[in-house]
Structures are given as structure tokens and as C-alpha cells.
Amino acid sequence: MRHPAQRRSQLPSFAHPALGATLALSLSLGAQAQKVETISIGVAVAQTSNTALLGQEQVIGAKFAEKFLNGRGGINGTPFKLVFQDTGGDEAGAINAFQNLITKDRVLGIVGPTLSQQAFASDPIAERAKVPVLGPSNTAKGIPQIGNFIARVSAPVAVVAPNAVRQALKLDPKIKEVAVLYAQNDAFSTSETGTFQQTAKDQGLTVATVQKFQTTDTDFTTQVTAVLNAKVDLVIISGLAADGGNLVKQLRQLGYKGLIIGGNGLNTSNMFPVCQKLCDGVIIAQAYSPAQPSAANQVFVKEYTAQYKKAPPQFAAQAYAGVQVMVEALKVIDRKKKLNTWDLDDLRAELNKQILLGKYSTPLGPIAFDKEGEVIQKEFYVAQIRMKDAKTGSFVYLK
């Protein structure tokens, strides 16, 4: 439980949400304001824009959660429903989604958005309205500290990213010189590259060149030329799927032969059509693996694979986990006092409290939250992309 003395709300001065995704738990209220007739989970993710390569996987994960969890009884026998909104790829779209979900749809809680850039801008809106937020893929430093009502199911980049560098050194112990490239207009990428650069130095590596780009860029000739001139052994990229995939492709096309590490924004099979066969070999640290042995994950993988004919990706698993946590917290509340008897504001506050108190068996493995809303997760992975042809590939998990 968060107490004001333990945690002070830190609302950023800027008020734009970043590209991405948001899942929001909403109520459809009848004529009487206190009566909950339908429990709706609104899903506001980037279904358009260059962020859609990530948001599309979250839509799938959320829809799967709706079908699977309702099939198992929903909230103590009452089904919940998903309502989708497209945030687009800009901050205004995400702000609009949050405002609609809170004021128009009268949400109970929000799972989202996709990107940390969005979270720094849109989460303060939910914080001021005292609506609980669960970030499904917001991994930048400082997300839970935005406010008392902000938490995340996505492990911070500072915990996940270093594993990729250590794995690269296992594959090639002769690595000495590193090039780092990052999207300077994306808050997550800026946070992630700081972690990557510090990890490289901690491992005794030399950061020979640091190159910046924009998530909207398509021509990376300048950056690639700088990398080639630096004669590095390892390239580390922090960006999104579209720009990151193009950067990987152009590095290979112009002659770079060494290992490449991709950050969390490249952690999607939707990147495969972008860099195609040249995606092969990219190393990515992950907070989810289909091989995670828990019973909860194995059931998730079996059912997801049967429906979608492929193993679930991380962004789908995290979106599923976000919905699951909201639903399980509501089940606990409902057992004590039926949801349709609560006042909306009181129920939002109770949901926020219960989310932090609970322990959850999710596809990510067992998770819980600390008093600030930071996820407590123990298991992480590193995968390497293996392409079968120009469009088809997979993440092969390394040990």
C-alpha cells in the first residue's frame, strides 16, 4: 500500500503522452452512478503509426486475455469486456486516449501505454484523476515514481538490458570496441542507451562512437559510416522496430560484420519484414520466454499457439499480464464487496491498493510489486534472431 509519506507524486512539467499503448479498465455505469452494469477494459494502443509494430502485439495479447480469462469465469462469474482505442504514434493521441478513458468511459484503471515516452506524458493525467495505471512495456527509469497510482508489469531496462551485453561477450570474448546508436526523440531509447553504455564500460569495453537518430528516420548512411570508420566489434541499437530494423539492414548492406544488440524496441517479430534476412543474428535481452516453465505460462503458450499458430512474443505476454493483474485484483475486491455496489472513485482507490498487495502467477513468471509500484520479477532471458527466409524467423533463447 502506498502512503503519502512513503512516496511523493512526481508529475513531469510537460504534458504530452508518448507513442504507444494503453490498456484501461473501465466501467459502463447505468442510470445510477454507483451501479456497475458492465466491467469493461479499454485498450488504447498504437494500432497506427510506426509504433504499431509493437502495439499490434499488445492488441493480440489483450484480446487473448479477454477470451481466455472470461472462459475461466471472468471476475467471479461476471465477464469483462475490452474496448479498444487507437493512440496513434504521437503524444496528443495518447493524452486523448487517457482523457477519454477516464472521463468518458469512466475507467477503473489503465494498462498502458506502450512506450515510456508516452507514460511520462499521459500517466500524470491518470495520477491527478487517481486512476491506477499498469504500464505493460514502460521500462525507462522513473516510471513508477510518476505518482502513487502508477505501476508497471514491465521490468526496468536497467535490470534487463545488461544481460544482452554479457551474452555478446560470451559469444565473442574478443569484443573490445563498441558503437552505440539511439533514438534521441524517444524517452525509453534515451534511458536504455544510458544503461547499455554504462554496462559496456563496466565490462571493460570502449565506447568508440555514439550516434543519434530519430524514430522517423529511414536513411542511416551517416550513422553507419561513422560505425564502419570506428572499426568496432559490437553495435548496440536503442530504437523502435521500424527504425531499428532499417538500421540493422543498412549496417549489414554497407558491410558491418560484427555482432548487433537490439534494445527492447526491436523485441518483436514485426521487425522481421523490415530487415528480412539481415535480421539474422541480432541479440535481444527479454523479460519473457515461451520456455518459462511455470504452469501459468505453459497453459498460456499452449492456448496462444493453438489460436495464433506461433509462440507468444514479449509484448503480447506483458499486455496479457497487465489485464490479468487488473482482473485478479478486482476478483479479490469483489469477494469482499460486490463491484456493482462501489462508488467509482472509491473503487479506483481500492483497485490501486489491491494491485500492489497481490502476488500473481503470470506468463512472465511469478510477479508482485513494491510499495512504489515497481514490478518484482526474477527471471530474464537473452534471445538471438534466426531467420528462415526473408519474412519468417524466430527468437532462439541462449544460455
CSV table of C-alpha atoms in Angstrom, one decimal:
chain,number,residue,atom,x,y,z
A,1,MET,CA,0.0,0.0,0.0
A,2,ARG,CA,1.3,3.4,-0.9
A,3,HIS,CA,1.3,6.1,1.8
A,4,PRO,CA,2.0,9.8,1.1
A,5,ALA,CA,4.9,9.7,3.5
A,6,GLN,CA,6.4,6.8,1.6
A,7,ARG,CA,6.0,8.2,-1.9
A,8,ARG,CA,5.6,11.7,-3.3
A,9,SER,CA,3.9,12.1,-6.6
A,10,GLN,CA,6.4,13.4,-9.2
A,11,LEU,CA,4.4,14.9,-12.1
A,12,PRO,CA,6.6,15.9,-15.1
A,13,SER,CA,6.1,19.5,-16.2
A,14,PHE,CA,5.4,18.5,-19.8
A,15,ALA,CA,2.0,17.1,-20.6
A,16,HIS,CA,2.2,15.0,-23.7
A,17,PRO,CA,1.9,11.2,-23.9
A,18,ALA,CA,4.3,9.3,-26.0
A,19,LEU,CA,3.8,6.9,-28.7
A,20,GLY,CA,2.2,3.9,-27.6
A,21,ALA,CA,-0.2,1.7,-25.9
A,22,THR,CA,-2.7,1.8,-23.1
A,23,LEU,CA,-5.0,-0.7,-21.6
A,24,ALA,CA,-7.7,0.8,-19.4
A,25,LEU,CA,-10.1,-0.8,-17.1
A,26,SER,CA,-13.5,1.0,-17.5
A,27,LEU,CA,-17.0,0.9,-16.1
A,28,SER,CA,-20.2,1.2,-18.0
A,29,LEU,CA,-22.5,2.8,-15.5
A,30,GLY,CA,-26.3,2.7,-15.6
A,31,ALA,CA,-28.6,5.4,-14.6
A,32,GLN,CA,-27.3,5.4,-11.0
A,33,ALA,CA,-23.7,6.5,-10.8
A,34,GLN,CA,-22.7,3.9,-8.2
A,35,LYS,CA,-24.1,0.9,-10.1
A,36,VAL,CA,-21.7,-1.1,-12.3
A,37,GLU,CA,-23.5,-2.9,-15.0
A,38,THR,CA,-20.6,-3.9,-17.2
A,39,ILE,CA,-16.9,-4.3,-16.4
A,40,SER,CA,-15.0,-3.0,-19.4
A,41,ILE,CA,-11.3,-3.0,-20.0
A,42,GLY,CA,-10.5,-0.3,-22.5
A,43,VAL,CA,-7.5,-1.0,-24.7
A,44,ALA,CA,-5.7,2.1,-26.1
A,45,VAL,CA,-2.7,1.0,-28.0
A,46,ALA,CA,-0.8,2.2,-31.1
A,47,GLN,CA,-2.6,0.5,-33.9
A,48,THR,CA,-1.3,3.0,-36.4
A,49,SER,CA,2.0,4.9,-36.8
A,50,ASN,CA,5.5,3.5,-36.6
A,51,THR,CA,4.7,2.3,-33.1
A,52,ALA,CA,2.0,0.0,-34.3
A,53,LEU,CA,4.6,-2.8,-34.8
A,54,LEU,CA,4.6,-3.0,-31.0
A,55,GLY,CA,1.0,-2.1,-30.3
A,56,GLN,CA,-0.4,-4.7,-32.6
A,57,GLU,CA,1.2,-7.4,-30.5
A,58,GLN,CA,-0.4,-5.8,-27.4
A,59,VAL,CA,-3.8,-5.8,-29.0
A,60,ILE,CA,-3.4,-9.5,-29.7
A,61,GLY,CA,-2.3,-10.2,-26.1
A,62,ALA,CA,-5.2,-8.2,-24.6
A,63,LYS,CA,-7.8,-9.9,-26.9
A,64,PHE,CA,-6.4,-13.3,-25.9
A,65,ALA,CA,-6.6,-12.3,-22.2
A,66,GLU,CA,-10.3,-11.3,-22.7
A,67,LYS,CA,-11.2,-14.7,-24.3
A,68,PHE,CA,-9.1,-16.9,-22.0
A,69,LEU,CA,-9.8,-15.2,-18.6
A,70,ASN,CA,-13.5,-14.9,-19.4
A,71,GLY,CA,-13.5,-18.5,-20.4
A,72,ARG,CA,-12.3,-19.2,-16.8
A,73,GLY,CA,-15.1,-17.3,-15.2
A,74,GLY,CA,-14.1,-13.7,-15.6
A,75,ILE,CA,-14.5,-11.8,-12.4
A,76,ASN,CA,-16.1,-14.3,-10.1
A,77,GLY,CA,-18.6,-15.3,-12.8
A,78,THR,CA,-19.1,-11.8,-14.3
A,79,PRO,CA,-17.4,-11.4,-17.7
A,80,PHE,CA,-15.4,-8.3,-18.5
A,81,LYS,CA,-15.2,-6.7,-22.0
A,82,LEU,CA,-12.4,-5.0,-23.8
A,83,VAL,CA,-12.9,-1.6,-25.5
A,84,PHE,CA,-10.1,-0.6,-27.9
A,85,GLN,CA,-8.8,2.9,-28.8
A,86,ASP,CA,-6.0,3.8,-31.1
A,87,THR,CA,-3.5,6.2,-29.6
A,88,GLY,CA,-1.6,6.6,-32.8
A,89,GLY,CA,2.1,7.4,-32.6
A,90,ASP,CA,2.1,10.8,-31.1
A,91,GLU,CA,1.7,12.3,-27.6
A,92,ALA,CA,-1.5,14.1,-28.3
A,93,GLY,CA,-3.2,10.8,-29.3
A,94,ALA,CA,-2.2,9.1,-26.1
A,95,ILE,CA,-3.3,12.1,-23.9
A,96,ASN,CA,-6.6,12.0,-25.7
A,97,ALA,CA,-7.0,8.2,-25.1
A,98,PHE,CA,-6.3,8.7,-21.3
A,99,GLN,CA,-8.7,11.5,-21.0
A,100,ASN,CA,-11.5,9.6,-22.8
A,101,LEU,CA,-11.0,6.5,-20.8
A,102,ILE,CA,-11.0,8.4,-17.5
A,103,THR,CA,-13.8,10.9,-18.1
A,104,LYS,CA,-16.0,9.5,-20.9
A,105,ASP,CA,-15.6,5.7,-20.3
A,106,ARG,CA,-15.2,6.2,-16.6
A,107,VAL,CA,-12.3,3.8,-16.3
A,108,LEU,CA,-11.4,1.9,-13.2
A,109,GLY,CA,-7.8,1.6,-14.2
A,110,ILE,CA,-5.4,1.8,-17.2
A,111,VAL,CA,-3.0,-0.7,-18.5
A,112,GLY,CA,-0.6,1.2,-20.8
A,113,PRO,CA,0.8,2.9,-22.7
A,114,THR,CA,3.3,1.1,-24.9
A,115,LEU,CA,6.3,3.5,-24.7
A,116,SER,CA,7.9,5.2,-21.8
A,117,GLN,CA,7.8,8.5,-23.8
A,118,GLN,CA,4.0,8.2,-23.6
A,119,ALA,CA,4.0,7.3,-20.0
A,120,PHE,CA,5.9,10.3,-18.8
A,121,ALA,CA,3.2,12.5,-20.5
A,122,SER,CA,0.0,10.6,-20.0
A,123,ASP,CA,0.4,8.9,-16.6
A,124,PRO,CA,0.2,12.3,-14.8
A,125,ILE,CA,-3.3,12.7,-16.2
A,126,ALA,CA,-4.3,9.4,-14.5
A,127,GLU,CA,-2.4,10.3,-11.4
A,128,ARG,CA,-4.3,13.6,-11.0
A,129,ALA,CA,-7.6,11.7,-11.5
A,130,LYS,CA,-6.5,9.0,-9.0
A,131,VAL,CA,-6.9,6.2,-11.6
A,132,PRO,CA,-4.5,3.3,-11.3
A,133,VAL,CA,-2.1,2.6,-14.2
A,134,LEU,CA,-0.2,-0.5,-15.1
A,135,GLY,CA,2.5,0.0,-17.7
A,136,PRO,CA,2.8,-3.1,-19.9
A,137,SER,CA,6.0,-2.1,-21.6
A,138,ASN,CA,7.3,1.1,-20.0
A,139,THR,CA,10.8,0.2,-18.9
A,140,ALA,CA,12.6,3.6,-18.6
A,141,LYS,CA,13.9,4.8,-15.3
A,142,GLY,CA,11.4,6.8,-13.2
A,143,ILE,CA,8.1,5.4,-14.4
A,144,PRO,CA,6.7,4.2,-11.1
A,145,GLN,CA,7.9,7.4,-9.4
A,146,ILE,CA,5.5,9.5,-11.6
A,147,GLY,CA,2.9,9.0,-8.9
A,148,ASN,CA,1.1,6.9,-6.3
A,149,PHE,CA,-1.3,5.4,-8.8
A,150,ILE,CA,1.4,4.4,-11.3
A,151,ALA,CA,2.9,0.8,-11.5
A,152,ARG,CA,4.2,-1.4,-14.2
A,153,VAL,CA,4.4,-5.1,-15.1
A,154,SER,CA,7.5,-4.5,-17.4
A,155,ALA,CA,10.8,-4.9,-15.7
A,156,PRO,CA,13.1,-1.8,-15.9
A,157,VAL,CA,15.7,-1.5,-18.6
A,158,ALA,CA,18.4,-1.2,-16.0
A,159,VAL,CA,17.7,-4.8,-15.0
A,160,VAL,CA,17.1,-6.4,-18.4
A,161,ALA,CA,19.5,-4.7,-20.9
A,162,PRO,CA,22.8,-5.6,-19.3
A,163,ASN,CA,22.1,-9.3,-19.9
A,164,ALA,CA,22.5,-8.8,-23.7
A,165,VAL,CA,26.0,-7.3,-23.4
A,166,ARG,CA,27.1,-10.1,-21.2
A,167,GLN,CA,25.7,-12.6,-23.6
A,168,ALA,CA,27.5,-10.9,-26.6
A,169,LEU,CA,30.8,-11.3,-24.7
A,170,LYS,CA,30.1,-15.0,-24.2
A,171,LEU,CA,29.6,-15.4,-28.0
A,172,ASP,CA,32.7,-13.3,-28.8
A,173,PRO,CA,35.2,-12.7,-25.8
A,174,LYS,CA,37.4,-10.7,-28.2
A,175,ILE,CA,35.0,-7.8,-28.3
A,176,LYS,CA,36.8,-4.5,-27.3
A,177,GLU,CA,35.3,-1.6,-29.3
A,178,VAL,CA,31.6,-0.8,-29.2
A,179,ALA,CA,29.3,1.6,-31.2
A,180,VAL,CA,26.1,2.8,-29.6
A,181,LEU,CA,23.2,4.2,-31.6
A,182,TYR,CA,19.9,5.5,-30.1
A,183,ALA,CA,16.7,7.4,-31.0
A,184,GLN,CA,17.2,10.7,-29.3
A,185,ASN,CA,13.5,11.7,-29.6
A,186,ASP,CA,12.3,8.7,-27.6
A,187,ALA,CA,12.5,8.7,-23.8
A,188,PHE,CA,12.8,5.0,-23.5
A,189,SER,CA,15.6,4.7,-26.0
A,190,THR,CA,17.5,7.6,-24.3
A,191,SER,CA,17.1,5.8,-20.9
A,192,GLU,CA,18.1,2.4,-22.4
A,193,THR,CA,21.2,3.7,-24.2
A,194,GLY,CA,22.5,5.1,-20.8
A,195,THR,CA,22.2,1.6,-19.3
A,196,PHE,CA,23.9,0.0,-22.4
A,197,GLN,CA,26.8,2.5,-22.3
A,198,GLN,CA,27.4,2.0,-18.6
A,199,THR,CA,27.2,-1.8,-18.9
A,200,ALA,CA,29.8,-1.7,-21.7
A,201,LYS,CA,32.1,0.4,-19.6
A,202,ASP,CA,31.6,-1.9,-16.6
A,203,GLN,CA,32.6,-4.9,-18.8
A,204,GLY,CA,35.8,-3.1,-19.7
A,205,LEU,CA,34.7,-2.2,-23.3
A,206,THR,CA,35.5,1.1,-25.1
A,207,VAL,CA,32.5,3.0,-26.5
A,208,ALA,CA,34.2,4.2,-29.7
A,209,THR,CA,31.3,6.2,-31.1
A,210,VAL,CA,27.8,7.3,-30.1
A,211,GLN,CA,25.4,8.1,-32.9
A,212,LYS,CA,21.9,9.6,-32.6
A,213,PHE,CA,18.9,9.3,-34.9
A,214,GLN,CA,15.1,9.9,-34.9
A,215,THR,CA,12.5,7.2,-34.8
A,216,THR,CA,11.1,8.6,-38.0
A,217,ASP,CA,14.4,8.3,-39.9
A,218,THR,CA,14.8,5.9,-42.8
A,219,ASP,CA,18.2,6.8,-44.1
A,220,PHE,CA,21.1,5.9,-41.7
A,221,THR,CA,24.1,6.4,-44.1
A,222,THR,CA,25.7,9.0,-41.8
A,223,GLN,CA,25.4,6.8,-38.7
A,224,VAL,CA,26.5,3.6,-40.4
A,225,THR,CA,29.5,5.3,-42.0
A,226,ALA,CA,30.6,6.5,-38.5
A,227,VAL,CA,30.3,3.0,-37.2
A,228,LEU,CA,32.3,1.5,-40.0
A,229,ASN,CA,35.0,4.2,-39.6
A,230,ALA,CA,35.3,3.4,-35.9
A,231,LYS,CA,36.1,-0.3,-36.7
A,232,VAL,CA,34.0,-1.6,-33.8
A,233,ASP,CA,33.4,-5.2,-32.7
A,234,LEU,CA,29.8,-4.7,-31.4
A,235,VAL,CA,26.9,-2.4,-32.3
A,236,ILE,CA,24.1,-1.6,-29.8
A,237,ILE,CA,20.9,-0.1,-31.0
A,238,SER,CA,18.1,1.5,-28.9
A,239,GLY,CA,15.1,2.5,-31.1
A,240,LEU,CA,11.8,1.1,-32.3
A,241,ALA,CA,11.0,-1.7,-34.6
A,242,ALA,CA,10.8,0.2,-37.9
A,243,ASP,CA,13.8,2.5,-37.5
A,244,GLY,CA,15.8,-0.2,-35.7
A,245,GLY,CA,15.1,-2.8,-38.4
A,246,ASN,CA,16.1,-0.3,-41.1
A,247,LEU,CA,19.3,0.5,-39.2
A,248,VAL,CA,20.2,-3.2,-38.9
A,249,LYS,CA,19.5,-3.7,-42.6
A,250,GLN,CA,21.7,-0.8,-43.6
A,251,LEU,CA,24.5,-1.8,-41.3
A,252,ARG,CA,24.7,-5.2,-43.0
A,253,GLN,CA,24.2,-3.8,-46.5
A,254,LEU,CA,27.1,-1.4,-46.1
A,255,GLY,CA,29.5,-4.1,-44.7
A,256,TYR,CA,29.3,-4.3,-41.0
A,257,LYS,CA,30.1,-8.0,-40.0
A,258,GLY,CA,30.1,-7.9,-36.2
A,259,LEU,CA,27.5,-8.7,-33.5
A,260,ILE,CA,24.5,-6.5,-33.1
A,261,ILE,CA,22.4,-6.0,-29.9
A,262,GLY,CA,18.9,-4.6,-30.3
A,263,GLY,CA,17.1,-3.0,-27.4
A,264,ASN,CA,13.5,-3.6,-26.2
A,265,GLY,CA,12.0,-1.6,-29.0
A,266,LEU,CA,13.4,-4.2,-31.5
A,267,ASN,CA,12.0,-7.1,-29.5
A,268,THR,CA,9.2,-8.1,-31.9
A,269,SER,CA,8.8,-10.4,-34.9
A,270,ASN,CA,7.2,-7.4,-36.7
A,271,MET,CA,10.7,-6.2,-37.3
A,272,PHE,CA,11.4,-9.3,-39.5
A,273,PRO,CA,9.8,-7.8,-42.6
A,274,VAL,CA,11.8,-4.7,-42.2
A,275,CYS,CA,15.3,-6.1,-42.1
A,276,GLN,CA,14.3,-9.5,-43.5
A,277,LYS,CA,17.2,-12.0,-43.7
A,278,LEU,CA,19.6,-9.3,-42.4
A,279,CYS,CA,17.8,-9.5,-39.1
A,280,ASP,CA,19.6,-12.8,-38.5
A,281,GLY,CA,21.9,-12.9,-35.5
A,282,VAL,CA,20.6,-9.8,-33.7
A,283,ILE,CA,20.8,-10.3,-29.9
A,284,ILE,CA,18.0,-9.1,-27.7
A,285,ALA,CA,17.5,-9.3,-23.9
A,286,GLN,CA,14.0,-10.2,-22.9
A,287,ALA,CA,11.7,-10.2,-19.9
A,288,TYR,CA,9.7,-13.1,-21.3
A,289,SER,CA,10.3,-16.5,-22.8
A,290,PRO,CA,7.8,-19.1,-24.0
A,291,ALA,CA,10.1,-21.6,-22.4
A,292,GLN,CA,9.5,-20.1,-18.9
A,293,PRO,CA,8.4,-23.3,-17.0
A,294,SER,CA,5.6,-22.1,-14.8
A,295,ALA,CA,2.2,-23.8,-15.2
A,296,ALA,CA,0.6,-20.4,-15.9
A,297,ASN,CA,3.0,-19.7,-18.8
A,298,GLN,CA,2.8,-23.2,-20.3
A,299,VAL,CA,-1.0,-23.0,-20.4
A,300,PHE,CA,-0.7,-19.5,-21.9
A,301,VAL,CA,1.8,-20.7,-24.6
A,302,LYS,CA,-0.3,-23.8,-25.5
A,303,GLU,CA,-3.6,-21.9,-25.9
A,304,TYR,CA,-1.9,-18.9,-27.6
A,305,THR,CA,-0.1,-21.1,-30.1
A,306,ALA,CA,-3.2,-23.0,-30.8
A,307,GLN,CA,-5.1,-19.8,-31.7
A,308,TYR,CA,-2.4,-17.8,-33.4
A,309,LYS,CA,-0.1,-20.6,-34.8
A,310,LYS,CA,3.0,-19.1,-33.3
A,311,ALA,CA,4.6,-18.7,-29.9
A,312,PRO,CA,3.6,-15.6,-28.0
A,313,PRO,CA,6.0,-12.6,-28.1
A,314,GLN,CA,7.0,-10.5,-25.1
A,315,PHE,CA,4.7,-7.5,-25.9
A,316,ALA,CA,1.7,-9.8,-26.1
A,317,ALA,CA,2.7,-11.6,-22.9
A,318,GLN,CA,3.1,-8.3,-21.0
A,319,ALA,CA,-0.2,-7.0,-22.2
A,320,TYR,CA,-1.9,-10.2,-21.1
A,321,ALA,CA,-0.2,-10.0,-17.7
A,322,GLY,CA,-1.4,-6.4,-17.3
A,323,VAL,CA,-5.0,-7.4,-18.0
A,324,GLN,CA,-4.6,-10.5,-15.7
A,325,VAL,CA,-3.3,-8.4,-12.8
A,326,MET,CA,-6.3,-6.0,-13.1
A,327,VAL,CA,-8.8,-8.8,-13.3
A,328,GLU,CA,-7.3,-10.8,-10.3
A,329,ALA,CA,-7.2,-7.7,-8.2
A,330,LEU,CA,-10.8,-7.0,-9.0
A,331,LYS,CA,-11.8,-10.6,-8.1
A,332,VAL,CA,-10.3,-10.1,-4.6
A,333,ILE,CA,-12.2,-6.8,-4.2
A,334,ASP,CA,-15.5,-8.4,-5.5
A,335,ARG,CA,-15.3,-11.2,-3.0
A,336,LYS,CA,-15.3,-8.7,-0.1
A,337,LYS,CA,-17.8,-6.3,-1.6
A,338,LYS,CA,-19.6,-6.7,-5.0
A,339,LEU,CA,-18.2,-4.3,-7.6
A,340,ASN,CA,-21.7,-3.0,-8.5
A,341,THR,CA,-22.1,-1.6,-5.0
A,342,TRP,CA,-19.0,0.6,-5.1
A,343,ASP,CA,-18.6,4.3,-5.7
A,344,LEU,CA,-16.4,4.8,-8.7
A,345,ASP,CA,-13.7,6.9,-7.0
A,346,ASP,CA,-13.6,4.6,-4.0
A,347,LEU,CA,-13.3,1.5,-6.3
A,348,ARG,CA,-10.4,3.1,-8.2
A,349,ALA,CA,-8.5,3.7,-4.9
A,350,GLU,CA,-9.2,0.2,-3.7
A,351,LEU,CA,-8.1,-1.3,-7.0
A,352,ASN,CA,-4.8,0.6,-6.8
A,353,LYS,CA,-4.3,-0.7,-3.3
A,354,GLN,CA,-5.1,-4.3,-4.2
A,355,ILE,CA,-2.9,-4.3,-7.2
A,356,LEU,CA,0.1,-3.6,-5.0
A,357,LEU,CA,-0.9,-6.1,-2.3
A,358,GLY,CA,-1.3,-9.1,-4.7
A,359,LYS,CA,1.0,-11.8,-5.9
A,360,TYR,CA,0.4,-13.0,-9.4
A,361,SER,CA,1.2,-16.2,-11.4
A,362,THR,CA,1.6,-14.8,-14.9
A,363,PRO,CA,3.1,-15.8,-18.2
A,364,LEU,CA,6.1,-13.7,-17.1
A,365,GLY,CA,6.5,-15.9,-14.1
A,366,PRO,CA,5.6,-15.0,-10.5
A,367,ILE,CA,5.4,-11.2,-10.1
A,368,ALA,CA,4.5,-8.8,-7.4
A,369,PHE,CA,5.0,-5.0,-6.8
A,370,ASP,CA,7.0,-3.0,-4.3
A,371,LYS,CA,5.4,0.0,-2.5
A,372,GLU,CA,6.3,2.3,-5.4
A,373,GLY,CA,4.7,0.1,-8.0
A,374,GLU,CA,7.9,-1.4,-9.4
A,375,VAL,CA,7.4,-4.9,-10.6
A,376,ILE,CA,9.3,-7.7,-8.8
A,377,GLN,CA,10.3,-10.3,-11.3
A,378,LYS,CA,13.2,-12.7,-11.1
A,379,GLU,CA,13.6,-14.4,-14.4
A,380,PHE,CA,15.1,-12.8,-17.6
A,381,TYR,CA,16.4,-14.1,-20.9
A,382,VAL,CA,18.5,-13.4,-23.9
A,383,ALA,CA,17.5,-14.4,-27.4
A,384,GLN,CA,19.1,-14.3,-30.9
A,385,ILE,CA,17.1,-13.9,-34.0
A,386,ARG,CA,17.3,-16.7,-36.5
A,387,MET,CA,15.7,-16.0,-39.9
A,388,LYS,CA,14.4,-19.0,-42.0
A,389,ASP,CA,13.7,-16.8,-45.1
A,390,ALA,CA,13.1,-13.2,-45.9
A,391,LYS,CA,9.9,-12.9,-43.8
A,392,THR,CA,10.0,-15.8,-41.3
A,393,GLY,CA,12.2,-16.1,-38.3
A,394,SER,CA,12.2,-16.8,-34.6
A,395,PHE,CA,13.8,-15.8,-31.3
A,396,VAL,CA,16.2,-18.6,-30.2
A,397,TYR,CA,16.9,-18.4,-26.5
A,398,LEU,CA,20.5,-18.5,-25.4
A,399,LYS,CA,22.0,-19.9,-22.2
